[in-house]
Every structure is written in structure tokens, then in C-alpha cells.
Amino acid sequence: KELLEKLTKFGGKFVQDKKSGVCDLVIDGHMVLGDDIIVILEFCRRFTEIQSISLTRCGLTDIVFEPLVVNGFTQLRHLKQLDIGRNLLKNDTVRVLIETYGQKLSNPIETIDLRGNALSFDDGVALLKGLTLIKELNGLAVGDLRQDRDNDHLNFQQRQLRTPELGIVRAGGR
């Protein structure tokens, strides 16, 4: 109960289905730093049935994101959705995601949303290529990757890849 109170103090929400035990963790619009990171990591440690994490508009940087993944998200065997859109994430996040989810794991992650971060076209291509190693994922809905210098579209939906859904658009992009 104390942990839930800490989460709600900074606007976070934790929803758990009583029957299935399935959990969602949502933090939107709150700068995640210091004690907030400890609270998130503790939720990951205590509630390994978390299926969805949304940390949108939280000011996440690569330096903050990596320990969340390494020390928290990797403990979540049932994580299916990761929404880290509209933060300050860059290419180190791409490396962490590839290292964590680009290898053969039992983790059934299906959706990663990175829209609104400071990722380049090349970051998106690296992430797409790095995550093609995941064969256990179901579905394919890879979003358009925009090349920011001339706004050309590269649509990977025609490729027969078994990767998680990725929405990668330049910060401030569409």
C-alpha cells in the first residue's frame, strides 16, 4: 500500500486485474528522477505480471532508461507493451533495446512505442534490424520511419518480418 501511495504522489497509476493478476503501470507527464526510479524498480520486482508499461512525457533520458530496463523491465516475463514515447531518448536507448529484446528470449514483448523521441532515421533502421532476431513475437505493424532531412517515408510494412510494433518518428515529427 505504501508503494502505491508513492506512485500516486507523482501521478502514476497501477492497475491489477484481481482474477488474472495482469498489471499495467502508467506514468504520464511526470519527470521521472531519483526516488521515482526506485519506486518503478520496486514495482517491477514485486509485480512480475506487469504486461504494459507506459512512461510517456516523463523526461526520460538514455541515462535514466538503461537502469530501468536492466534492473527492472528484464524481470517482467509477461511484458507485452512498452510505451516510452515523447521523452528525451536517443541512440543509447536503441542499443539497450536491441541488447535486451533483440536476442532469443521468452519475453513476449509485442509493442514498443518510441514516437516523439530524439531518434534519427538510422536509429530506427538499427532498431528494426536489431529486433528481427526475435522470432517468438506475433504480429507486424512497423510504423513509417521518417528521414528528417527530406521527410521521405520508408514503409517497412511490406516486409515479412516478425518484429514488435515500432513507432519511430523524429521529435516534433508526425
PDB file of C-alpha atoms in Angstrom:
ATOM      1  CA  LYS A   1       0.000   0.000   0.000  1.00  0.00           C
ATOM      2  CA  GLU A   2       2.871   2.372   0.817  1.00  0.00           C
ATOM      3  CA  LEU A   3       4.413   1.689  -2.596  1.00  0.00           C
ATOM      4  CA  LEU A   4       1.133   2.532  -4.334  1.00  0.00           C
ATOM      5  CA  GLU A   5       0.913   5.781  -2.361  1.00  0.00           C
ATOM      6  CA  LYS A   6       4.418   6.736  -3.526  1.00  0.00           C
ATOM      7  CA  LEU A   7       3.416   6.048  -7.123  1.00  0.00           C
ATOM      8  CA  THR A   8       0.199   8.073  -6.935  1.00  0.00           C
ATOM      9  CA  LYS A   9       2.059  11.030  -5.379  1.00  0.00           C
ATOM     10  CA  PHE A  10       3.737  11.623  -8.719  1.00  0.00           C
ATOM     11  CA  GLY A  11       0.671  10.864 -10.810  1.00  0.00           C
ATOM     12  CA  GLY A  12       1.397   7.233 -11.579  1.00  0.00           C
ATOM     13  CA  LYS A  13      -1.285   4.587 -11.946  1.00  0.00           C
ATOM     14  CA  PHE A  14      -1.075   0.885 -11.282  1.00  0.00           C
ATOM     15  CA  VAL A  15      -3.926  -1.347 -12.350  1.00  0.00           C
ATOM     16  CA  GLN A  16      -4.097  -5.038 -11.488  1.00  0.00           C
ATOM     17  CA  ASP A  17      -6.794  -7.451 -12.585  1.00  0.00           C
ATOM     18  CA  LYS A  18      -7.814  -9.381  -9.456  1.00  0.00           C
ATOM     19  CA  LYS A  19      -8.572 -12.633 -11.303  1.00  0.00           C
ATOM     20  CA  SER A  20      -5.635 -12.890 -13.719  1.00  0.00           C
ATOM     21  CA  GLY A  21      -3.074 -10.833 -11.810  1.00  0.00           C
ATOM     22  CA  VAL A  22      -2.270  -8.944 -15.034  1.00  0.00           C
ATOM     23  CA  CYS A  23      -0.872  -5.481 -14.283  1.00  0.00           C
ATOM     24  CA  ASP A  24      -0.334  -2.168 -16.075  1.00  0.00           C
ATOM     25  CA  LEU A  25       1.957   0.615 -14.893  1.00  0.00           C
ATOM     26  CA  VAL A  26       1.307   4.108 -16.282  1.00  0.00           C
ATOM     27  CA  ILE A  27       3.165   7.356 -15.638  1.00  0.00           C
ATOM     28  CA  ASP A  28       2.338  10.249 -17.942  1.00  0.00           C
ATOM     29  CA  GLY A  29       3.718  13.753 -17.827  1.00  0.00           C
ATOM     30  CA  HIS A  30       5.810  13.480 -14.663  1.00  0.00           C
ATOM     31  CA  MET A  31       9.595  13.951 -14.711  1.00  0.00           C
ATOM     32  CA  VAL A  32      10.977  10.588 -13.558  1.00  0.00           C
ATOM     33  CA  LEU A  33      14.089  11.004 -11.410  1.00  0.00           C
ATOM     34  CA  GLY A  34      15.708   9.680  -8.220  1.00  0.00           C
ATOM     35  CA  ASP A  35      13.089   8.261  -5.868  1.00  0.00           C
ATOM     36  CA  ASP A  36      10.637   7.776  -8.749  1.00  0.00           C
ATOM     37  CA  ILE A  37      13.076   5.359 -10.400  1.00  0.00           C
ATOM     38  CA  ILE A  38      13.336   3.388  -7.151  1.00  0.00           C
ATOM     39  CA  VAL A  39       9.517   3.161  -6.979  1.00  0.00           C
ATOM     40  CA  ILE A  40       9.285   1.902 -10.581  1.00  0.00           C
ATOM     41  CA  LEU A  41      12.033  -0.679  -9.981  1.00  0.00           C
ATOM     42  CA  GLU A  42      10.273  -1.873  -6.832  1.00  0.00           C
ATOM     43  CA  PHE A  43       7.004  -2.322  -8.779  1.00  0.00           C
ATOM     44  CA  CYS A  44       8.901  -4.420 -11.326  1.00  0.00           C
ATOM     45  CA  ARG A  45      10.402  -6.522  -8.531  1.00  0.00           C
ATOM     46  CA  ARG A  46       7.101  -7.091  -6.713  1.00  0.00           C
ATOM     47  CA  PHE A  47       4.730  -7.401  -9.668  1.00  0.00           C
ATOM     48  CA  THR A  48       6.367  -9.585 -12.317  1.00  0.00           C
ATOM     49  CA  GLU A  49       2.967  -9.981 -14.047  1.00  0.00           C
ATOM     50  CA  ILE A  50       3.149  -6.430 -15.455  1.00  0.00           C
ATOM     51  CA  GLN A  51       2.166  -6.620 -19.123  1.00  0.00           C
ATOM     52  CA  SER A  52       2.149  -2.954 -20.054  1.00  0.00           C
ATOM     53  CA  ILE A  53       4.378  -0.048 -19.069  1.00  0.00           C
ATOM     54  CA  SER A  54       3.722   3.481 -20.249  1.00  0.00           C
ATOM     55  CA  LEU A  55       6.265   6.171 -19.363  1.00  0.00           C
ATOM     56  CA  THR A  56       5.233   8.959 -21.713  1.00  0.00           C
ATOM     57  CA  ARG A  57       6.303  12.584 -21.380  1.00  0.00           C
ATOM     58  CA  CYS A  58       8.457  11.708 -18.347  1.00  0.00           C
ATOM     59  CA  GLY A  59      11.687  13.417 -19.422  1.00  0.00           C
ATOM     60  CA  LEU A  60      13.399  10.037 -19.713  1.00  0.00           C
ATOM     61  CA  THR A  61      16.975  10.172 -20.944  1.00  0.00           C
ATOM     62  CA  ASP A  62      19.233   7.318 -22.004  1.00  0.00           C
ATOM     63  CA  ILE A  63      20.992   7.511 -18.621  1.00  0.00           C
ATOM     64  CA  VAL A  64      17.715   7.026 -16.726  1.00  0.00           C
ATOM     65  CA  PHE A  65      16.202   4.497 -19.148  1.00  0.00           C
ATOM     66  CA  GLU A  66      19.032   1.936 -19.162  1.00  0.00           C
ATOM     67  CA  PRO A  67      18.857   1.071 -15.432  1.00  0.00           C
ATOM     68  CA  LEU A  68      15.060   0.855 -15.672  1.00  0.00           C
ATOM     69  CA  VAL A  69      15.409  -1.796 -18.376  1.00  0.00           C
ATOM     70  CA  VAL A  70      18.395  -3.669 -16.942  1.00  0.00           C
ATOM     71  CA  ASN A  71      17.287  -3.652 -13.297  1.00  0.00           C
ATOM     72  CA  GLY A  72      13.512  -3.651 -13.746  1.00  0.00           C
ATOM     73  CA  PHE A  73      11.935  -4.454 -17.088  1.00  0.00           C
ATOM     74  CA  THR A  74      14.046  -7.583 -17.646  1.00  0.00           C
ATOM     75  CA  GLN A  75      12.322  -9.116 -14.588  1.00  0.00           C
ATOM     76  CA  LEU A  76       8.938  -8.803 -16.295  1.00  0.00           C
ATOM     77  CA  ARG A  77       8.421 -12.099 -18.087  1.00  0.00           C
ATOM     78  CA  HIS A  78       4.978 -11.058 -19.353  1.00  0.00           C
ATOM     79  CA  LEU A  79       5.753  -7.549 -20.590  1.00  0.00           C
ATOM     80  CA  LYS A  80       3.950  -7.071 -23.912  1.00  0.00           C
ATOM     81  CA  GLN A  81       3.773  -3.302 -24.358  1.00  0.00           C
ATOM     82  CA  LEU A  82       6.364  -0.636 -23.679  1.00  0.00           C
ATOM     83  CA  ASP A  83       5.375   2.958 -24.415  1.00  0.00           C
ATOM     84  CA  ILE A  84       8.284   5.326 -23.905  1.00  0.00           C
ATOM     85  CA  GLY A  85       7.110   7.975 -26.322  1.00  0.00           C
ATOM     86  CA  ARG A  86       7.634  11.715 -26.060  1.00  0.00           C
ATOM     87  CA  ASN A  87      10.772  11.633 -23.929  1.00  0.00           C
ATOM     88  CA  LEU A  88      14.413  12.642 -24.498  1.00  0.00           C
ATOM     89  CA  LEU A  89      15.665   9.227 -25.576  1.00  0.00           C
ATOM     90  CA  LYS A  90      18.477   8.879 -28.112  1.00  0.00           C
ATOM     91  CA  ASN A  91      20.669   6.200 -29.659  1.00  0.00           C
ATOM     92  CA  ASP A  92      21.826   4.613 -26.373  1.00  0.00           C
ATOM     93  CA  THR A  93      18.209   3.593 -25.832  1.00  0.00           C
ATOM     94  CA  VAL A  94      18.281   1.877 -29.214  1.00  0.00           C
ATOM     95  CA  ARG A  95      21.363  -0.080 -28.094  1.00  0.00           C
ATOM     96  CA  VAL A  96      19.697  -1.078 -24.798  1.00  0.00           C
ATOM     97  CA  LEU A  97      16.506  -2.215 -26.533  1.00  0.00           C
ATOM     98  CA  ILE A  98      18.461  -4.269 -29.079  1.00  0.00           C
ATOM     99  CA  GLU A  99      20.632  -5.836 -26.371  1.00  0.00           C
ATOM    100  CA  THR A 100      17.596  -6.622 -24.217  1.00  0.00           C
ATOM    101  CA  TYR A 101      14.928  -7.614 -26.722  1.00  0.00           C
ATOM    102  CA  GLY A 102      16.970  -8.453 -29.829  1.00  0.00           C
ATOM    103  CA  GLN A 103      18.016 -11.852 -28.582  1.00  0.00           C
ATOM    104  CA  LYS A 104      16.065 -15.043 -28.211  1.00  0.00           C
ATOM    105  CA  LEU A 105      14.105 -14.576 -25.004  1.00  0.00           C
ATOM    106  CA  SER A 106      10.942 -15.976 -23.566  1.00  0.00           C
ATOM    107  CA  ASN A 107       9.765 -12.377 -23.127  1.00  0.00           C
ATOM    108  CA  PRO A 108       6.688 -11.944 -25.346  1.00  0.00           C
ATOM    109  CA  ILE A 109       7.098  -8.173 -25.924  1.00  0.00           C
ATOM    110  CA  GLU A 110       4.938  -7.127 -28.848  1.00  0.00           C
ATOM    111  CA  THR A 111       4.795  -3.327 -28.904  1.00  0.00           C
ATOM    112  CA  ILE A 112       7.459  -0.704 -28.362  1.00  0.00           C
ATOM    113  CA  ASP A 113       6.434   2.902 -28.985  1.00  0.00           C
ATOM    114  CA  LEU A 114       9.237   5.449 -29.302  1.00  0.00           C
ATOM    115  CA  ARG A 115       7.386   8.239 -31.082  1.00  0.00           C
ATOM    116  CA  GLY A 116       8.428  11.753 -30.179  1.00  0.00           C
ATOM    117  CA  ASN A 117      11.967  10.975 -29.038  1.00  0.00           C
ATOM    118  CA  ALA A 118      15.235  12.301 -30.456  1.00  0.00           C
ATOM    119  CA  LEU A 119      15.866   9.266 -32.637  1.00  0.00           C
ATOM    120  CA  SER A 120      17.262   9.538 -36.116  1.00  0.00           C
ATOM    121  CA  PHE A 121      16.279   7.582 -39.181  1.00  0.00           C
ATOM    122  CA  ASP A 122      19.445   5.485 -38.736  1.00  0.00           C
ATOM    123  CA  ASP A 123      18.445   4.725 -35.126  1.00  0.00           C
ATOM    124  CA  GLY A 124      15.111   3.443 -36.385  1.00  0.00           C
ATOM    125  CA  VAL A 125      16.734   1.252 -39.023  1.00  0.00           C
ATOM    126  CA  ALA A 126      19.218  -0.129 -36.452  1.00  0.00           C
ATOM    127  CA  LEU A 127      16.363  -0.933 -34.084  1.00  0.00           C
ATOM    128  CA  LEU A 128      14.350  -2.563 -36.829  1.00  0.00           C
ATOM    129  CA  LYS A 129      17.325  -4.695 -37.901  1.00  0.00           C
ATOM    130  CA  GLY A 130      18.339  -5.482 -34.333  1.00  0.00           C
ATOM    131  CA  LEU A 131      14.888  -6.697 -33.359  1.00  0.00           C
ATOM    132  CA  THR A 132      14.439  -9.011 -36.343  1.00  0.00           C
ATOM    133  CA  LEU A 133      16.165 -11.720 -34.320  1.00  0.00           C
ATOM    134  CA  ILE A 134      13.064 -12.052 -32.155  1.00  0.00           C
ATOM    135  CA  LYS A 135      11.145 -14.910 -33.746  1.00  0.00           C
ATOM    136  CA  GLU A 136       8.626 -15.504 -30.972  1.00  0.00           C
ATOM    137  CA  LEU A 137       6.753 -12.237 -31.372  1.00  0.00           C
ATOM    138  CA  ASN A 138       3.358 -12.227 -33.010  1.00  0.00           C
ATOM    139  CA  GLY A 139       2.132  -9.627 -35.417  1.00  0.00           C
ATOM    140  CA  LEU A 140       3.802  -6.987 -37.504  1.00  0.00           C
ATOM    141  CA  ALA A 141       2.863  -3.350 -37.700  1.00  0.00           C
ATOM    142  CA  VAL A 142       6.131  -1.497 -38.141  1.00  0.00           C
ATOM    143  CA  GLY A 143       5.390   2.223 -38.451  1.00  0.00           C
ATOM    144  CA  ASP A 144       6.758   4.556 -41.033  1.00  0.00           C
ATOM    145  CA  LEU A 145      10.263   5.774 -40.349  1.00  0.00           C
ATOM    146  CA  ARG A 146      10.795   9.340 -41.407  1.00  0.00           C
ATOM    147  CA  GLN A 147      14.096  10.596 -42.673  1.00  0.00           C
ATOM    148  CA  ASP A 148      14.264  14.041 -41.140  1.00  0.00           C
ATOM    149  CA  ARG A 149      16.306  15.837 -43.795  1.00  0.00           C
ATOM    150  CA  ASP A 150      13.728  15.469 -46.561  1.00  0.00           C
ATOM    151  CA  ASN A 151      10.817  13.819 -44.754  1.00  0.00           C
ATOM    152  CA  ASP A 152      10.811  10.823 -47.097  1.00  0.00           C
ATOM    153  CA  HIS A 153       8.861   7.853 -45.890  1.00  0.00           C
ATOM    154  CA  LEU A 154      10.285   4.391 -45.641  1.00  0.00           C
ATOM    155  CA  ASN A 155       7.489   1.952 -45.073  1.00  0.00           C
ATOM    156  CA  PHE A 156       8.596  -1.420 -43.729  1.00  0.00           C
ATOM    157  CA  GLN A 157       5.074  -2.833 -43.557  1.00  0.00           C
ATOM    158  CA  GLN A 158       5.621  -4.674 -46.839  1.00  0.00           C
ATOM    159  CA  ARG A 159       8.492  -6.706 -45.376  1.00  0.00           C
ATOM    160  CA  GLN A 160       7.634 -10.049 -43.854  1.00  0.00           C
ATOM    161  CA  LEU A 161       9.401  -9.524 -40.530  1.00  0.00           C
ATOM    162  CA  ARG A 162       8.307 -10.850 -37.168  1.00  0.00           C
ATOM    163  CA  THR A 163       9.171  -7.861 -35.023  1.00  0.00           C
ATOM    164  CA  PRO A 164       7.345  -5.815 -32.411  1.00  0.00           C
ATOM    165  CA  GLU A 165       5.329  -2.842 -33.499  1.00  0.00           C
ATOM    166  CA  LEU A 166       7.549   0.217 -33.542  1.00  0.00           C
ATOM    167  CA  GLY A 167       6.515   3.836 -33.985  1.00  0.00           C
ATOM    168  CA  ILE A 168       9.677   5.811 -34.516  1.00  0.00           C
ATOM    169  CA  VAL A 169       9.301   9.399 -35.587  1.00  0.00           C
ATOM    170  CA  ARG A 170      11.662  12.325 -35.089  1.00  0.00           C
ATOM    171  CA  ALA A 171      10.969  14.502 -32.070  1.00  0.00           C
ATOM    172  CA  GLY A 172       8.417  17.072 -33.128  1.00  0.00           C
ATOM    173  CA  GLY A 173       7.570  14.909 -36.145  1.00  0.00           C
ATOM    174  CA  ARG A 174       4.213  13.491 -37.068  1.00  0.00           C
TER     175      ARG A 174
END
